[in-house]
């Protein structure tokens, strides 16, 4: 009788135990990576979930010509990778460096530098955020988040924080 009850208890606990273990494992394996923009004191100004394979761009208006420029990144195996850059013309400070990606037309008079695929050292870089006229902004999942509205004229750190990255 005792053996029979014990067997029934194990069968009853089986699915429940499996569900609890599955939930714990899914939580432990969940990608908690995020893109953060931090001010000079370490305060988080922007935090966006950024799981493996996700892409985002930093976009701004060139300070001299006003043209829109983009640097686009991806989360690749725990690393922030500069993937490509869009430049509508060869304004001051812009241009393709031979051997660093390949330049292709955007079909509108500008160009993309594709296949840059450079890891960003330490998964972070510093940026002096431009004025509202420059309007540094993050593009992610169809949304624009203005950094200039939060920290114009300030230095910030853009950091891909991943649980498993070791520089």
Short mmCIF file of C-alpha atoms in Angstrom, two decimals:
data_model
loop_
_atom_site.label_atom_id
_atom_site.label_comp_id
_atom_site.label_asym_id
_atom_site.label_seq_id
_atom_site.Cartn_x
_atom_site.Cartn_y
_atom_site.Cartn_z
CA UNK A 1 0.00 0.00 0.00
CA UNK A 2 2.79 2.44 0.94
CA UNK A 3 4.71 1.61 -2.27
CA UNK A 4 1.55 2.18 -4.30
CA UNK A 5 0.94 5.62 -2.74
CA UNK A 6 4.59 6.58 -3.24
CA UNK A 7 4.38 5.64 -6.90
CA UNK A 8 1.21 7.74 -7.34
CA UNK A 9 2.88 10.72 -5.65
CA UNK A 10 5.89 10.50 -7.99
CA UNK A 11 3.62 10.39 -11.04
CA UNK A 12 1.61 13.37 -9.75
CA UNK A 13 4.74 15.37 -9.02
CA UNK A 14 6.38 14.47 -12.33
CA UNK A 15 4.64 17.08 -14.55
CA UNK A 16 4.66 19.74 -11.83
CA UNK A 17 8.35 19.17 -11.11
CA UNK A 18 9.12 19.26 -14.82
CA UNK A 19 7.27 22.58 -15.22
CA UNK A 20 9.11 24.16 -12.28
CA UNK A 21 12.48 22.96 -13.59
CA UNK A 22 11.68 24.15 -17.11
CA UNK A 23 10.71 27.59 -15.80
CA UNK A 24 13.89 27.84 -13.72
CA UNK A 25 16.07 26.79 -16.64
CA UNK A 26 14.33 29.15 -19.08
CA UNK A 27 14.85 32.02 -16.64
CA UNK A 28 18.51 31.11 -16.16
CA UNK A 29 19.09 30.85 -19.91
CA UNK A 30 17.07 33.95 -20.82
CA UNK A 31 19.18 36.50 -22.62
CA UNK A 32 19.40 39.43 -20.22
CA UNK A 33 21.62 41.45 -22.54
CA UNK A 34 20.79 45.11 -22.93
CA UNK A 35 22.11 48.22 -24.58
CA UNK A 36 22.67 50.96 -22.04
CA UNK A 37 23.49 54.62 -22.37
CA UNK A 38 25.18 55.83 -19.18
CA UNK A 39 26.04 59.35 -18.11
CA UNK A 40 29.44 60.25 -16.58
CA UNK A 41 28.19 59.21 -13.13
CA UNK A 42 27.03 55.78 -14.29
CA UNK A 43 23.33 56.70 -14.26
CA UNK A 44 21.39 54.75 -16.90
CA UNK A 45 19.77 57.20 -19.33
CA UNK A 46 18.50 54.56 -21.76
CA UNK A 47 18.24 50.77 -21.46
CA UNK A 48 16.98 48.58 -24.30
CA UNK A 49 16.74 44.78 -24.31
CA UNK A 50 19.32 43.56 -26.82
CA UNK A 51 19.25 39.76 -27.16
CA UNK A 52 21.69 37.79 -29.33
CA UNK A 53 21.40 38.70 -33.02
CA UNK A 54 19.55 41.99 -32.40
CA UNK A 55 20.53 45.08 -34.41
CA UNK A 56 20.43 48.82 -33.70
CA UNK A 57 21.85 52.03 -35.15
CA UNK A 58 23.17 55.30 -33.83
CA UNK A 59 21.93 58.06 -36.14
CA UNK A 60 22.77 61.75 -36.16
CA UNK A 61 22.79 64.84 -38.36
CA UNK A 62 26.29 65.75 -39.53
CA UNK A 63 27.39 68.85 -37.60
CA UNK A 64 28.55 70.72 -40.73
CA UNK A 65 26.25 69.63 -43.56
CA UNK A 66 23.24 68.42 -41.57
CA UNK A 67 23.03 65.16 -43.56
CA UNK A 68 21.83 62.06 -41.70
CA UNK A 69 24.57 59.54 -40.84
CA UNK A 70 24.14 56.07 -39.31
CA UNK A 71 26.45 53.56 -37.67
CA UNK A 72 24.73 50.21 -37.28
CA UNK A 73 25.61 47.47 -34.82
CA UNK A 74 24.57 43.95 -33.90
CA UNK A 75 24.84 41.75 -30.83
CA UNK A 76 26.97 38.83 -32.02
CA UNK A 77 27.81 36.10 -29.50
CA UNK A 78 28.10 38.51 -26.60
CA UNK A 79 30.00 41.18 -28.57
CA UNK A 80 29.00 44.58 -29.90
CA UNK A 81 29.92 44.53 -33.57
CA UNK A 82 30.01 47.56 -35.88
CA UNK A 83 28.24 46.06 -38.86
CA UNK A 84 27.79 48.89 -41.37
CA UNK A 85 27.60 52.64 -41.82
CA UNK A 86 25.39 54.87 -43.98
CA UNK A 87 26.73 58.12 -45.34
CA UNK A 88 24.69 60.22 -47.78
CA UNK A 89 27.79 61.93 -49.19
CA UNK A 90 31.49 62.52 -48.60
CA UNK A 91 31.09 65.34 -46.07
CA UNK A 92 33.92 66.41 -43.77
CA UNK A 93 35.20 63.46 -41.76
CA UNK A 94 33.18 60.89 -43.68
CA UNK A 95 34.32 58.41 -46.26
CA UNK A 96 35.23 54.81 -46.92
CA UNK A 97 38.59 53.51 -45.74
CA UNK A 98 39.90 50.87 -48.19
CA UNK A 99 40.15 47.45 -46.56
CA UNK A 100 37.43 48.27 -44.01
CA UNK A 101 34.19 46.88 -45.38
CA UNK A 102 32.97 47.56 -48.88
CA UNK A 103 31.29 50.65 -50.25
CA UNK A 104 27.97 50.20 -52.08
CA UNK A 105 25.50 52.75 -53.42
CA UNK A 106 22.32 53.37 -51.47
CA UNK A 107 20.57 54.20 -54.77
CA UNK A 108 19.91 57.79 -53.63
CA UNK A 109 23.30 59.42 -54.12
CA UNK A 110 24.77 58.19 -50.84
CA UNK A 111 26.43 54.95 -49.88
CA UNK A 112 26.59 52.18 -47.31
CA UNK A 113 29.83 50.75 -46.04
CA UNK A 114 28.82 47.11 -45.62
CA UNK A 115 30.58 44.17 -43.96
CA UNK A 116 32.67 46.24 -41.56
CA UNK A 117 32.17 43.57 -38.86
CA UNK A 118 34.51 45.09 -36.27
CA UNK A 119 34.11 44.29 -32.58
CA UNK A 120 33.80 47.36 -30.38
CA UNK A 121 36.52 47.07 -27.69
CA UNK A 122 35.01 46.30 -24.30
CA UNK A 123 31.50 46.39 -25.79
CA UNK A 124 31.38 50.14 -25.17
CA UNK A 125 32.38 53.49 -26.53
CA UNK A 126 32.24 57.11 -25.42
CA UNK A 127 30.21 59.74 -27.22
CA UNK A 128 29.86 63.48 -26.76
CA UNK A 129 26.15 63.89 -27.43
CA UNK A 130 25.34 66.63 -29.90
CA UNK A 131 22.85 69.46 -29.62
CA UNK A 132 19.23 69.14 -30.75
CA UNK A 133 20.42 70.18 -34.24
CA UNK A 134 22.78 67.16 -34.36
CA UNK A 135 20.21 64.99 -32.54
CA UNK A 136 22.09 61.80 -31.73
CA UNK A 137 19.48 59.06 -31.55
CA UNK A 138 19.24 55.30 -31.20
CA UNK A 139 17.18 53.39 -33.74
CA UNK A 140 15.85 50.05 -32.55
CA UNK A 141 12.79 48.06 -33.59
CA UNK A 142 11.42 50.98 -35.59
CA UNK A 143 11.70 53.47 -32.71
CA UNK A 144 13.97 56.49 -32.37
CA UNK A 145 15.26 57.43 -28.92
CA UNK A 146 16.88 60.87 -28.83
CA UNK A 147 20.05 61.02 -26.75
CA UNK A 148 20.28 64.76 -27.41
CA UNK A 149 17.00 65.33 -25.56
CA UNK A 150 18.49 63.52 -22.53
CA UNK A 151 22.14 64.62 -22.53
CA UNK A 152 23.02 67.28 -25.15
CA UNK A 153 26.63 68.41 -24.74
CA UNK A 154 27.39 65.64 -22.25
CA UNK A 155 29.70 62.63 -22.51
CA UNK A 156 27.94 59.27 -22.37
CA UNK A 157 28.98 55.66 -22.65
CA UNK A 158 27.08 53.38 -25.00
CA UNK A 159 27.49 49.87 -23.63
CA UNK A 160 26.21 46.46 -24.70
CA UNK A 161 25.94 44.68 -21.36
CA UNK A 162 25.90 40.89 -21.74
CA UNK A 163 26.08 38.21 -19.07
CA UNK A 164 28.81 36.24 -20.83
CA UNK A 165 31.14 38.79 -22.51
CA UNK A 166 34.77 38.92 -21.45
CA UNK A 167 36.83 41.50 -23.37
#
